[in-house]
PDB file of C-alpha atoms in Angstrom:
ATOM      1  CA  UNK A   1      -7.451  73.978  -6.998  1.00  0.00           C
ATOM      2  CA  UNK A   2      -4.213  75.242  -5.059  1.00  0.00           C
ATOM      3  CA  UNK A   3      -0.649  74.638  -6.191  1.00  0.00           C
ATOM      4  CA  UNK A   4       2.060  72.567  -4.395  1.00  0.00           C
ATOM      5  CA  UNK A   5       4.646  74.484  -2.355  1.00  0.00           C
ATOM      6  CA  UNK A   6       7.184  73.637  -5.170  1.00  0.00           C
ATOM      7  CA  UNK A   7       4.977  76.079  -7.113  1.00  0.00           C
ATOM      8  CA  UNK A   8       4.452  73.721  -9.828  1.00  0.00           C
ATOM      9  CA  UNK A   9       0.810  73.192 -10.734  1.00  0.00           C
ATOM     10  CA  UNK A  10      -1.067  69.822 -10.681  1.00  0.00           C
ATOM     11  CA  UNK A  11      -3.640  69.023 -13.414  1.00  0.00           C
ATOM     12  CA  UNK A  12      -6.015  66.002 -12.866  1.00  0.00           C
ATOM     13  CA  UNK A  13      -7.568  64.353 -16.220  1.00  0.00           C
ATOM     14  CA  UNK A  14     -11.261  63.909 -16.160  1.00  0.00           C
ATOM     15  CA  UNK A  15     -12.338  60.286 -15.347  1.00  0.00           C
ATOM     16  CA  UNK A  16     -13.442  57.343 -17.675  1.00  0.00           C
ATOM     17  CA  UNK A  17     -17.307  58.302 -17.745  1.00  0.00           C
ATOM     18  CA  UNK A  18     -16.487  61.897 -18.336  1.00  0.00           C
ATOM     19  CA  UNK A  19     -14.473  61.276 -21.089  1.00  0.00           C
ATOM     20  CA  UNK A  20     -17.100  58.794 -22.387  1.00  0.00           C
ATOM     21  CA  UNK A  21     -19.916  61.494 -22.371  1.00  0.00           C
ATOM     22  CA  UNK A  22     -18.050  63.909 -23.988  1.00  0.00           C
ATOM     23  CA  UNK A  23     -16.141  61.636 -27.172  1.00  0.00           C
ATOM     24  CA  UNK A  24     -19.110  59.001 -27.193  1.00  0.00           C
ATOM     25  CA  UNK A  25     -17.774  57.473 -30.657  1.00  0.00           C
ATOM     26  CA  UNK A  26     -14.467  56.307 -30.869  1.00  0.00           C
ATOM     27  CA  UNK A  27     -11.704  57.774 -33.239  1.00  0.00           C
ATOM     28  CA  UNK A  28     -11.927  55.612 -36.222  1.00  0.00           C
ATOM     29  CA  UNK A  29     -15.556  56.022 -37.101  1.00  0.00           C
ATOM     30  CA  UNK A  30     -14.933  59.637 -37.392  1.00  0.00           C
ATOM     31  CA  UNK A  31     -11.990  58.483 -39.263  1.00  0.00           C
ATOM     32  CA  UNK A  32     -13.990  56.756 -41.878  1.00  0.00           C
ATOM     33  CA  UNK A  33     -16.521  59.425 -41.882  1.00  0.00           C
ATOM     34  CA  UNK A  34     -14.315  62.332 -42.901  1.00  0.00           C
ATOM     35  CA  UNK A  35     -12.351  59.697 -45.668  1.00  0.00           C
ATOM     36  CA  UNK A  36     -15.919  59.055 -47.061  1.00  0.00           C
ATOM     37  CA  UNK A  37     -16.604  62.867 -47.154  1.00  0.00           C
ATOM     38  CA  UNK A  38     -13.163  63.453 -49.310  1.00  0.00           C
ATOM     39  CA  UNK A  39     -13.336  60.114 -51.684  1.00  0.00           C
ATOM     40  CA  UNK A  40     -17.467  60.010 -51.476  1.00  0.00           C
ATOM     41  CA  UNK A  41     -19.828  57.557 -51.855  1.00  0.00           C
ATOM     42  CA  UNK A  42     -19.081  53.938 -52.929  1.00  0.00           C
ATOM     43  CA  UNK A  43     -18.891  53.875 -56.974  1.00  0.00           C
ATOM     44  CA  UNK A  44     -21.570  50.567 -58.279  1.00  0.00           C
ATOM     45  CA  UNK A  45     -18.864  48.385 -59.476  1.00  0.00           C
ATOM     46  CA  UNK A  46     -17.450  48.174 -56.151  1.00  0.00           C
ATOM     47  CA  UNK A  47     -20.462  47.780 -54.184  1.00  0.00           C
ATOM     48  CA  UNK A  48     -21.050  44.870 -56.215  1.00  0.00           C
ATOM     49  CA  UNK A  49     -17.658  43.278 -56.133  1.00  0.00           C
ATOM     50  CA  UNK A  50     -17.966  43.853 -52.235  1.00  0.00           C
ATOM     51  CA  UNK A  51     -21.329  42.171 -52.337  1.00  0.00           C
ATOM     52  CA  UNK A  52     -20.150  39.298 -54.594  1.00  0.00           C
ATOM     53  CA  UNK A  53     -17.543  38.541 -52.199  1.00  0.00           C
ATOM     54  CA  UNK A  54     -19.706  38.741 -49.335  1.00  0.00           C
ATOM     55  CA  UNK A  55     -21.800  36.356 -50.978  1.00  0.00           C
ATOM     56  CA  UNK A  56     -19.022  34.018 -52.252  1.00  0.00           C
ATOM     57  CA  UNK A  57     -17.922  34.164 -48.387  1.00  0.00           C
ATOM     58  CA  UNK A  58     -21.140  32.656 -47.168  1.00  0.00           C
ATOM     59  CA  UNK A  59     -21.940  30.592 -49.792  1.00  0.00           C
ATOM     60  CA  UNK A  60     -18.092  28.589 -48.510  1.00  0.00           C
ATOM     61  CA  UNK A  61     -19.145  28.789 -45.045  1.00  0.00           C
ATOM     62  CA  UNK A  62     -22.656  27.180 -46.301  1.00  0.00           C
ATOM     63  CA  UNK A  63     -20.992  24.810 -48.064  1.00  0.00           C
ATOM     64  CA  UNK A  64     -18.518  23.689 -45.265  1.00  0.00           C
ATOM     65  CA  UNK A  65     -21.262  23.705 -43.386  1.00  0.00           C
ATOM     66  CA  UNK A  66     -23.246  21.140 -45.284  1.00  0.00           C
ATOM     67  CA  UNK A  67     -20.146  19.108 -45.661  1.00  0.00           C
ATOM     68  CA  UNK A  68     -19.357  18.934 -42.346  1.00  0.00           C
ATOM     69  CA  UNK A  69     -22.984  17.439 -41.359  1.00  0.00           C
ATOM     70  CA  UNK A  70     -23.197  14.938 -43.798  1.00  0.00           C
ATOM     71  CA  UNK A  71     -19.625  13.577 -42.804  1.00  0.00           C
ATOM     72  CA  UNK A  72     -21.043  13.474 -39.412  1.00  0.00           C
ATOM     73  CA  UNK A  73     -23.963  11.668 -40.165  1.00  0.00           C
ATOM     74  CA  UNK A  74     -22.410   9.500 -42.584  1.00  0.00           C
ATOM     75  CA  UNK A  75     -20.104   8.443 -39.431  1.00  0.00           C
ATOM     76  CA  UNK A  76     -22.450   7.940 -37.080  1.00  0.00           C
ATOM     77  CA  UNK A  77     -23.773   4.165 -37.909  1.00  0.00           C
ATOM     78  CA  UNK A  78     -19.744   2.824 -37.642  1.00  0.00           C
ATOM     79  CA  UNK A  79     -20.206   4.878 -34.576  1.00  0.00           C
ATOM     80  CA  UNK A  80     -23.377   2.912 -33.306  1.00  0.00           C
ATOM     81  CA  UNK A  81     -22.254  -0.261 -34.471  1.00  0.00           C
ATOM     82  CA  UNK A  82     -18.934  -0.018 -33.038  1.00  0.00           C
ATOM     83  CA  UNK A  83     -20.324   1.003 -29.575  1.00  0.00           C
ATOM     84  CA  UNK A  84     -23.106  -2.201 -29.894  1.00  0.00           C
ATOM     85  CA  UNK A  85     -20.378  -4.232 -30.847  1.00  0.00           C
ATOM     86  CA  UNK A  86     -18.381  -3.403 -27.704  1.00  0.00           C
ATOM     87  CA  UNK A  87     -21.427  -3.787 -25.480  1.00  0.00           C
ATOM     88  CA  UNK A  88     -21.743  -6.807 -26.952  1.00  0.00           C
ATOM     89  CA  UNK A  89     -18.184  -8.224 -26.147  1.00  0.00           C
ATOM     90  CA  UNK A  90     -18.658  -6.705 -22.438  1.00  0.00           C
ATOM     91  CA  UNK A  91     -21.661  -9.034 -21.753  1.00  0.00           C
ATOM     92  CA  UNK A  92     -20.019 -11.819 -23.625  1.00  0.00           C
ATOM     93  CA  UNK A  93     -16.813 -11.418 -21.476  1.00  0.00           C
ATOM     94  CA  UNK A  94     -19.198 -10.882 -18.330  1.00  0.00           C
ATOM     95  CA  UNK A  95     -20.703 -14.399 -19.260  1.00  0.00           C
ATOM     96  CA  UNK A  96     -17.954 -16.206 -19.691  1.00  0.00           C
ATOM     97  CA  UNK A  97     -16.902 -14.467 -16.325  1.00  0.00           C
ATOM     98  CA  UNK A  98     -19.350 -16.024 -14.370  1.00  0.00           C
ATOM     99  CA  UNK A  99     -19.442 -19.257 -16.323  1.00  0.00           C
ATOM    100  CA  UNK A 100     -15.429 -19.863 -15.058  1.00  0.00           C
ATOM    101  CA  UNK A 101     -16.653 -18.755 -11.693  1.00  0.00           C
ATOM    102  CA  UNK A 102     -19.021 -21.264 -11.068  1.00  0.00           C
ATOM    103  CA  UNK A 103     -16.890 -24.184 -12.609  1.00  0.00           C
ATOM    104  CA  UNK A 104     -14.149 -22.846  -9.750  1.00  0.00           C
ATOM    105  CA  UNK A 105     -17.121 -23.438  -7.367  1.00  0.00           C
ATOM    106  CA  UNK A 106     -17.841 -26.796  -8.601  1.00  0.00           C
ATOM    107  CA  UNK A 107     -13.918 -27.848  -8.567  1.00  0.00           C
ATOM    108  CA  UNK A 108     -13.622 -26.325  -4.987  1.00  0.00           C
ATOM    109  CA  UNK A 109     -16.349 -28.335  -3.867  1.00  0.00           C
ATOM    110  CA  UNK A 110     -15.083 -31.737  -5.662  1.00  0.00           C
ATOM    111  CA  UNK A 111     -11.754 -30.697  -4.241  1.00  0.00           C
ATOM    112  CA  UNK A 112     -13.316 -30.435  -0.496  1.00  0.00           C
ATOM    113  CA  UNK A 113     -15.224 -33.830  -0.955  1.00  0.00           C
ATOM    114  CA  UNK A 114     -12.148 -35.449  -1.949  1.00  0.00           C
ATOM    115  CA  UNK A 115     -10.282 -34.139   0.762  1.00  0.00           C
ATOM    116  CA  UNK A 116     -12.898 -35.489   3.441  1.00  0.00           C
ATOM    117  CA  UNK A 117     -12.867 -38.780   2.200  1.00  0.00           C
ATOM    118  CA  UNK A 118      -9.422 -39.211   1.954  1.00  0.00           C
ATOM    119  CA  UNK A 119      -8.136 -36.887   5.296  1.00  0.00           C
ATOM    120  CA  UNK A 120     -11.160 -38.847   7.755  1.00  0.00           C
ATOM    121  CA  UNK A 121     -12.671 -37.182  10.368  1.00  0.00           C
ATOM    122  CA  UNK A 122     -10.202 -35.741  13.075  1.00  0.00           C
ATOM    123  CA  UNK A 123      -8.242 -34.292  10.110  1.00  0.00           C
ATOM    124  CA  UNK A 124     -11.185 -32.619   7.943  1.00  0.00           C
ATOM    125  CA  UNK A 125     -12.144 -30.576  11.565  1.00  0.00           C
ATOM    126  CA  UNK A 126      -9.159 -29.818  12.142  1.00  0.00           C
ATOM    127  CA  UNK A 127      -8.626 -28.227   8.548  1.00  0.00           C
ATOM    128  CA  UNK A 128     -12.221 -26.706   8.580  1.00  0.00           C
ATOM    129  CA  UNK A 129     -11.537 -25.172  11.645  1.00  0.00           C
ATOM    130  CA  UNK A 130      -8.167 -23.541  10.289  1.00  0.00           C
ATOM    131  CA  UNK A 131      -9.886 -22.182   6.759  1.00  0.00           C
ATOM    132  CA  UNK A 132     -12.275 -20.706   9.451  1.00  0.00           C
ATOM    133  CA  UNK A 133      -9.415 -18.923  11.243  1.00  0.00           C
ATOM    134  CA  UNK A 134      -7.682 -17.575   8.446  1.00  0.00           C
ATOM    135  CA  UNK A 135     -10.740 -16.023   6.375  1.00  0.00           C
ATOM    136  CA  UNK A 136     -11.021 -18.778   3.331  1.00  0.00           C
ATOM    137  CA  UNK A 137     -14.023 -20.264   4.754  1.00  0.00           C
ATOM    138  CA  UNK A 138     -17.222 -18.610   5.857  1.00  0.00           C
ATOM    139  CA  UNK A 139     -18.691 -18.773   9.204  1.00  0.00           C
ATOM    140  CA  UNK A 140     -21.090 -18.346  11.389  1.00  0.00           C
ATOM    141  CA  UNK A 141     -22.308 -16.753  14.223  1.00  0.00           C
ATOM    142  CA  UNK A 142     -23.384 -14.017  17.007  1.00  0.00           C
ATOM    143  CA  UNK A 143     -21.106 -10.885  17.291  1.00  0.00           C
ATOM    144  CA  UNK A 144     -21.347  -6.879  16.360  1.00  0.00           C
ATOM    145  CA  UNK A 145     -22.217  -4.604  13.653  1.00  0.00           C
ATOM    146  CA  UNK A 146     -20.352  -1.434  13.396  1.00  0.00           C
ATOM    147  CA  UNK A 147     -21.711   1.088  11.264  1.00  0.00           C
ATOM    148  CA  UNK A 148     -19.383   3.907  10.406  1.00  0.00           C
ATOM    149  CA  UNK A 149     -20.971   6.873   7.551  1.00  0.00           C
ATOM    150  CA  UNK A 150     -19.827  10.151   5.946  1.00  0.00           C
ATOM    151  CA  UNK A 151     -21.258  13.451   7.487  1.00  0.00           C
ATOM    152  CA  UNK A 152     -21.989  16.540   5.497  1.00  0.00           C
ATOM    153  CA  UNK A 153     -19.591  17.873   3.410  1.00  0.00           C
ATOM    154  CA  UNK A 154     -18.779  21.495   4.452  1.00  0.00           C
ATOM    155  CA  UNK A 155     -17.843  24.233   2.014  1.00  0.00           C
ATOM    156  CA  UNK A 156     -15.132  27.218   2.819  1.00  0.00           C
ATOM    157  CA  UNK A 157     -16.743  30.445   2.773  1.00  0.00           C
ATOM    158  CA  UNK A 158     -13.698  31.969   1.772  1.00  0.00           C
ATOM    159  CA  UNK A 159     -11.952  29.625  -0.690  1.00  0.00           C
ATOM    160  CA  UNK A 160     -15.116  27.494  -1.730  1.00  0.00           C
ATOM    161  CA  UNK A 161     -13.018  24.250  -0.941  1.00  0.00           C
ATOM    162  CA  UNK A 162     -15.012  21.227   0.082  1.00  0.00           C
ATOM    163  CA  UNK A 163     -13.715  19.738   3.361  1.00  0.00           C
ATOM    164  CA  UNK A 164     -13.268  16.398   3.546  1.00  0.00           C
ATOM    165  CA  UNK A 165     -12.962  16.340   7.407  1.00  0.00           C
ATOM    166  CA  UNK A 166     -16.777  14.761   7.429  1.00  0.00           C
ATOM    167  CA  UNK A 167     -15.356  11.815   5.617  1.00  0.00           C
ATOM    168  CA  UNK A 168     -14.608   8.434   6.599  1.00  0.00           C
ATOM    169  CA  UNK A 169     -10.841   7.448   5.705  1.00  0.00           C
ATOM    170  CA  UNK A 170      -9.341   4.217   5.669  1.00  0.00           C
ATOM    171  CA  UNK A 171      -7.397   5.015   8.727  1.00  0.00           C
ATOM    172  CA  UNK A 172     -10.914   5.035  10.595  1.00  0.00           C
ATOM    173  CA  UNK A 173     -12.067   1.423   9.177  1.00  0.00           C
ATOM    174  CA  UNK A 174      -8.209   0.316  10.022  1.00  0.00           C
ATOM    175  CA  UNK A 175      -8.969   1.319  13.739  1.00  0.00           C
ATOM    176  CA  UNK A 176     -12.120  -0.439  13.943  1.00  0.00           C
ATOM    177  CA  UNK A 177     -11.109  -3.131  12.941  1.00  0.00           C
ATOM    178  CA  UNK A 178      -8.101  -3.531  15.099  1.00  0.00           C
ATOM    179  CA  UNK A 179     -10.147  -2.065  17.852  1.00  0.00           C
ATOM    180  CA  UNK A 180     -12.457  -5.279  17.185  1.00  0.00           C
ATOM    181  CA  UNK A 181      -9.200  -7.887  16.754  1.00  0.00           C
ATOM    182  CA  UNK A 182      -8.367  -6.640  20.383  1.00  0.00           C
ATOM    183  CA  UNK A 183     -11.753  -7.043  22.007  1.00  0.00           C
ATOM    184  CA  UNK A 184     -11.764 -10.675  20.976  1.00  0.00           C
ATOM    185  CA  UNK A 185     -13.329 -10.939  17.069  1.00  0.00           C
ATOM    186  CA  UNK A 186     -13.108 -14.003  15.333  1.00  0.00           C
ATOM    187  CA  UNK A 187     -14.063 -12.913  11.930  1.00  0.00           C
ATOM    188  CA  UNK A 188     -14.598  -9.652  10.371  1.00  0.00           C
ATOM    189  CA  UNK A 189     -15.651  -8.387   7.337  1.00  0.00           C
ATOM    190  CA  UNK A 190     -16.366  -4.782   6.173  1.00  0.00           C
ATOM    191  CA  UNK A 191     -18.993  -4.440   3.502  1.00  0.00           C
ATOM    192  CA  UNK A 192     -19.063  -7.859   2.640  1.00  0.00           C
ATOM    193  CA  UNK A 193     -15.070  -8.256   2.162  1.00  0.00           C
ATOM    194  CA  UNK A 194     -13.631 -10.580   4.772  1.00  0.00           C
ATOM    195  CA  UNK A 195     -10.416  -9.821   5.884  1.00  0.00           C
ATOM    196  CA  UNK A 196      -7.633 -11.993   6.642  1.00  0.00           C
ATOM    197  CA  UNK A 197      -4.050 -12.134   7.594  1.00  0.00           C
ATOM    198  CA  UNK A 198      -3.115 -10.443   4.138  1.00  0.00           C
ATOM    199  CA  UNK A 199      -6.144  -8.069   3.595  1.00  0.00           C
ATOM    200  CA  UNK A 200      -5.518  -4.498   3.175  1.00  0.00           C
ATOM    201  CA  UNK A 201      -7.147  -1.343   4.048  1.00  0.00           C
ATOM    202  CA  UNK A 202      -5.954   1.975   1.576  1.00  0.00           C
ATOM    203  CA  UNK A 203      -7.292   5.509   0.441  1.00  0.00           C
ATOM    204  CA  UNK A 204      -7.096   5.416  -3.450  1.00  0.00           C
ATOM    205  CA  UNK A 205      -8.310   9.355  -3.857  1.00  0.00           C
ATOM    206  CA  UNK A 206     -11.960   9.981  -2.610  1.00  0.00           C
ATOM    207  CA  UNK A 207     -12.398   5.945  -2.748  1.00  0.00           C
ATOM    208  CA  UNK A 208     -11.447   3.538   0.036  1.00  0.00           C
ATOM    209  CA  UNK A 209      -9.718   0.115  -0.840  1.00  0.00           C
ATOM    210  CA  UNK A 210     -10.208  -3.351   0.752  1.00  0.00           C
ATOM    211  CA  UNK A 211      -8.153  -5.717  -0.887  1.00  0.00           C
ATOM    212  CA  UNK A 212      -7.963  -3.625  -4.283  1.00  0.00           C
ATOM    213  CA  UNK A 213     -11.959  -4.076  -3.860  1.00  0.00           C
ATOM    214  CA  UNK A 214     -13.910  -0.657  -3.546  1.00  0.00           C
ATOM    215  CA  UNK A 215     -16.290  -0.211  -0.556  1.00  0.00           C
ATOM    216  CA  UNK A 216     -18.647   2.868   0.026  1.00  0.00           C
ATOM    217  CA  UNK A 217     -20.293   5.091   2.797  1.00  0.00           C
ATOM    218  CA  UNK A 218     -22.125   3.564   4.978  1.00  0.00           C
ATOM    219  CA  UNK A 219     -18.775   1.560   5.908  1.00  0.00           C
ATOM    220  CA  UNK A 220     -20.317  -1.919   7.624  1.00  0.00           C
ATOM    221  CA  UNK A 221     -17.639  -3.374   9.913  1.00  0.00           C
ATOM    222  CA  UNK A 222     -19.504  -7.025  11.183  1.00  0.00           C
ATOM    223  CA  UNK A 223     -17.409  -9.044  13.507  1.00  0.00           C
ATOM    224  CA  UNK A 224     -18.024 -12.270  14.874  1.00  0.00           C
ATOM    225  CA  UNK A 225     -16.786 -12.886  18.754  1.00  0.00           C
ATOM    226  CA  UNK A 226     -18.116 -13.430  22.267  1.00  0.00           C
ATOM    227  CA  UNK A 227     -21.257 -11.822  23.495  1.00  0.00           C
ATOM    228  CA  UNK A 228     -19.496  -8.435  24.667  1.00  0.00           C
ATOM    229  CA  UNK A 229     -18.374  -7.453  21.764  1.00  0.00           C
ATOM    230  CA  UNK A 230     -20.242  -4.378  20.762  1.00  0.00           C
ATOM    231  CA  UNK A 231     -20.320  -3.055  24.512  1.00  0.00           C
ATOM    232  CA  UNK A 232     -16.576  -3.286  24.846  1.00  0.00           C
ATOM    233  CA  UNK A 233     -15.952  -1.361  21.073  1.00  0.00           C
ATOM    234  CA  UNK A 234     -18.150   0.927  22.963  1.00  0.00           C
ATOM    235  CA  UNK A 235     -16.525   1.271  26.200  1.00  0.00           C
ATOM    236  CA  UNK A 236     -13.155   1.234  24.330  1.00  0.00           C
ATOM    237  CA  UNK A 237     -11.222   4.065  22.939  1.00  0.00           C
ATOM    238  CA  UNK A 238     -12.512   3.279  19.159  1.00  0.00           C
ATOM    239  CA  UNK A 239     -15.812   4.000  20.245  1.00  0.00           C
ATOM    240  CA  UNK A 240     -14.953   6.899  21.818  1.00  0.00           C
ATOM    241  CA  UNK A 241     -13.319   8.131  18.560  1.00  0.00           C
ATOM    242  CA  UNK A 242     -16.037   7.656  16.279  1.00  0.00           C
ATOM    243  CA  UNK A 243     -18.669   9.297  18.688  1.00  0.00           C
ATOM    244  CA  UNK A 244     -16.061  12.404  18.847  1.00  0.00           C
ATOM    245  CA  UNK A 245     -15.822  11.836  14.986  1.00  0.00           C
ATOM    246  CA  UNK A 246     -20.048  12.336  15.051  1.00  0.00           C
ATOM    247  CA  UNK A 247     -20.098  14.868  17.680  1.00  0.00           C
ATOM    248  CA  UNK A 248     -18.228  17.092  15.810  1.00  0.00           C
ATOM    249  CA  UNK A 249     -18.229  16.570  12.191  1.00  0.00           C
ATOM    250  CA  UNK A 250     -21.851  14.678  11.947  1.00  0.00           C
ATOM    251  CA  UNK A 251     -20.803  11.543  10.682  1.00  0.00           C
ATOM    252  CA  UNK A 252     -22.609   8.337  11.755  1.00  0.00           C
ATOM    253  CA  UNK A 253     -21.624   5.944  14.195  1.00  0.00           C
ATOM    254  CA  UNK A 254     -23.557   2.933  15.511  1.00  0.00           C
ATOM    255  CA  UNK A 255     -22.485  -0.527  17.555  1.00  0.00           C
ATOM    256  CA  UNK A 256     -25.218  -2.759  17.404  1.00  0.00           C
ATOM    257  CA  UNK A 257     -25.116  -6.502  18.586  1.00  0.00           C
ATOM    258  CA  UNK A 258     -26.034  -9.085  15.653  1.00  0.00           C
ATOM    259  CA  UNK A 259     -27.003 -12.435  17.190  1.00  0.00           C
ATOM    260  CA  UNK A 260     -26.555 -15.179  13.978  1.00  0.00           C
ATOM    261  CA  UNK A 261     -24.553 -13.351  10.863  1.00  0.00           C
ATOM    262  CA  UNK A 262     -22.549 -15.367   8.094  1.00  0.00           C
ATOM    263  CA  UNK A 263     -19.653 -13.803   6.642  1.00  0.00           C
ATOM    264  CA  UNK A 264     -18.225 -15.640   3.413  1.00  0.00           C
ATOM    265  CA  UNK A 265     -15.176 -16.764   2.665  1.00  0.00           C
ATOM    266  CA  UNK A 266     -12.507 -14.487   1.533  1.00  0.00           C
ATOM    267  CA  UNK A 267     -11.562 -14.394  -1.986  1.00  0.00           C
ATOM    268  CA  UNK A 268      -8.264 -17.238  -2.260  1.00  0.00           C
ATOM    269  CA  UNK A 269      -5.165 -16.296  -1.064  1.00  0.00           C
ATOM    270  CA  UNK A 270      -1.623 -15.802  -3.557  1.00  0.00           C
ATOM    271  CA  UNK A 271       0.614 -16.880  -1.200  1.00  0.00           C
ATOM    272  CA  UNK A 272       4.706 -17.368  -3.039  1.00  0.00           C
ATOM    273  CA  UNK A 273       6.413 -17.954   0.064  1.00  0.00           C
ATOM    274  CA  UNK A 274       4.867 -18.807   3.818  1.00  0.00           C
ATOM    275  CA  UNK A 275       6.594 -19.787   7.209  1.00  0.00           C
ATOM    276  CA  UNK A 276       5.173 -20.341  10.804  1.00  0.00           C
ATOM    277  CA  UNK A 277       5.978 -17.293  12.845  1.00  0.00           C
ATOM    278  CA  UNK A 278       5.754 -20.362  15.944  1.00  0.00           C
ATOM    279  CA  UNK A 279       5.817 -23.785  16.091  1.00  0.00           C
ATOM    280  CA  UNK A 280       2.530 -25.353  15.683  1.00  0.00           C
ATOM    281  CA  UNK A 281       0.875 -26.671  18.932  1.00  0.00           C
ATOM    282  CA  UNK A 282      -0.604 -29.745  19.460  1.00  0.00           C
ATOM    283  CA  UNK A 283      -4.216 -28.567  19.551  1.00  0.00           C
ATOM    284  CA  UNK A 284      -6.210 -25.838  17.853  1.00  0.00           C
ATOM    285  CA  UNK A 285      -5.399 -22.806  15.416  1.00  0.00           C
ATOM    286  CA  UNK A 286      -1.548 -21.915  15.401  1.00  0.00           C
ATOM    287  CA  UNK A 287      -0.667 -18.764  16.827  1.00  0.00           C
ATOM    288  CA  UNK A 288      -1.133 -15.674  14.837  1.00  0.00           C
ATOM    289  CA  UNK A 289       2.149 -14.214  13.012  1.00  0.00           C
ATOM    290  CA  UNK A 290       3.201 -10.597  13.365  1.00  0.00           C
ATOM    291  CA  UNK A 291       0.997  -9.931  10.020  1.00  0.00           C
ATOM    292  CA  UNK A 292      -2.028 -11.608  11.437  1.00  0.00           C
ATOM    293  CA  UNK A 293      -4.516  -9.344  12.253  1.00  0.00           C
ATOM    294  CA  UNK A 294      -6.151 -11.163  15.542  1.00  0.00           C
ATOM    295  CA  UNK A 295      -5.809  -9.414  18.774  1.00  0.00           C
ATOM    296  CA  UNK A 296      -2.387  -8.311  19.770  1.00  0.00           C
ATOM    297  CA  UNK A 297      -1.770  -4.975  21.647  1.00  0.00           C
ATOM    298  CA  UNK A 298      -4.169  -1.904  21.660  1.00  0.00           C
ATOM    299  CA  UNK A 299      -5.650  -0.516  18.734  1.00  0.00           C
ATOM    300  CA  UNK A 300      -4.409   1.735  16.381  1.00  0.00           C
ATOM    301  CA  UNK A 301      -5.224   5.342  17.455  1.00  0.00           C
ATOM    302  CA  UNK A 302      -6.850   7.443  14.217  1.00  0.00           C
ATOM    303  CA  UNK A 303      -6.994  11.367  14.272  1.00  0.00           C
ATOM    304  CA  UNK A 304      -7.894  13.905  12.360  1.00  0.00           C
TER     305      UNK A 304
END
């Protein structure tokens, strides 16, 4: 060991496992050893209060113990009888649910029949073919099915953070469906939910809305429109997204052609205030407003 050129000498203390070798018990036991040595052993009264306490101790904690199980037991029927009695106003409520539903049906229909027979003919295909138009009717027909799934999530090596690039996000299912409007759709409806001129598409956390209606992976997009429908989606810049999107990140992507599909009606419409963007025309559907989703310009371009 050599000394700094200030001439003062450095000293190094010997590491944690040397120290630990040499002083393997720590301070205080040697502590209580040498105050045992001066006072010496224990005197029998006080072992025995010590081990009367000691027993006293446990005997509480036994007894707390004890206490606390057969409180918990004691609770558990309310427990099970309040959870049966909850389960059993969820499938009453559920019941009555679908018992309201299906008198709506059966007023709906007696509402249509009494509109034929009092509109006539002309009128009641007129009106059919606008509740067709605007979602609240369902319909039939050849078109597309557009099939749009999550890829593997990847993990960060460094962080551990799941990426969510592999995901499908409501921007994507807002693309293909515009993408479709343009190419000449009729009808769509993703996952069963039809859209209309007031449907929604939005990213509520990891979930994807459709008119405040939850839809999950594998995203169906089914359209109904001419014959060319699926090749043009294709062709078209939406298709060329989502086979990027697959390319890269593994998701799925398919465009097949359906040739008879039925998409229901959309769920009724909670309208407060509505006004014709156009004058009516004398013949079929009125022109689509600026909210309607029908074609009207390009599609909206989705990135990641």
């Amino acid at each position: 060991m050599t000394s700094p050129p200030g001439g003062e000498r450095r000293t190094f203390t010997p590491d944690f496992l040397t120290e630990l070798f040499r002083n393997p018990l720590d301070p205080g036991y040697a502590d209580a050893a040498a105050r045992r040595a001066r006072e010496g052993p224990r005197s029998a009264p006080r072992r025995r209060v010590i081990s009367a306490v000691s027993a006293l101790t446990l005997i509480g904690v036994g007894f707390l113990l004890v206490v606390a199980y057969q409180q918990t037991v004691a609770d558990e029927p309310g427990r099970t009888k309040a959870r049966a009695a909850l389960a059993q106003q969820v499938q009453h409520r559920r019941g009555g649910t679908v018992a309201l539903q299906n008198r709506a049906d059966e007023l709906r229909a007696e509402v249509a029949a009494l509109r034929e027979r009092e509109l006539g003919g002309a009128a009641v295909a007129r009106l059919r073919d606008l509740e067709a138009a605007t979602g609240l009717a369902p319909v039939r027909g050849p078109g597309t099915k557009i099939t749009i799934g999550d890829g593997p999530t990847s993990v960060n090596p460094v962080t551990g953070k799941q990426s969510s690039d592999a995901r499908v996000r409501d921007s994507d299912l807002q693309l293909a469906a515009n993408a479709l409007w343009a190419a000449g759709a009729e009808a769509i409806a993703i996952n069963g939910q039809r859209l209309t001129a007031t449907s929604t598409i939005r990213q509520a956390g990891e979930a994807i809305l459709v008119d405040f209606r939850p839809v999950a992976s594998p995203y169906e997009v089914v359209a109904i429109g001419p014959d060319s429908l699926a090749d043009d989606f294709r062709d078209g810049y939406a298709g060329r997204f989502f086979r990027e999107l697959a390319a890269r990140y593994g998701m799925r992507f398919d465009a097949t052609d359906v040739h008879d599909v039925t998409l229901d009606a959309a769920t009724e419409l909670k309208l407060r205030v509505a006004e014709p963007s156009t004058p009516p025309s004398s013949g079929g559907p009125p022109s689509p407003g600026p909210d309607t989703p029908p074609p009207a310009g390009t599609p909206t371009k989705g990135g990641r």
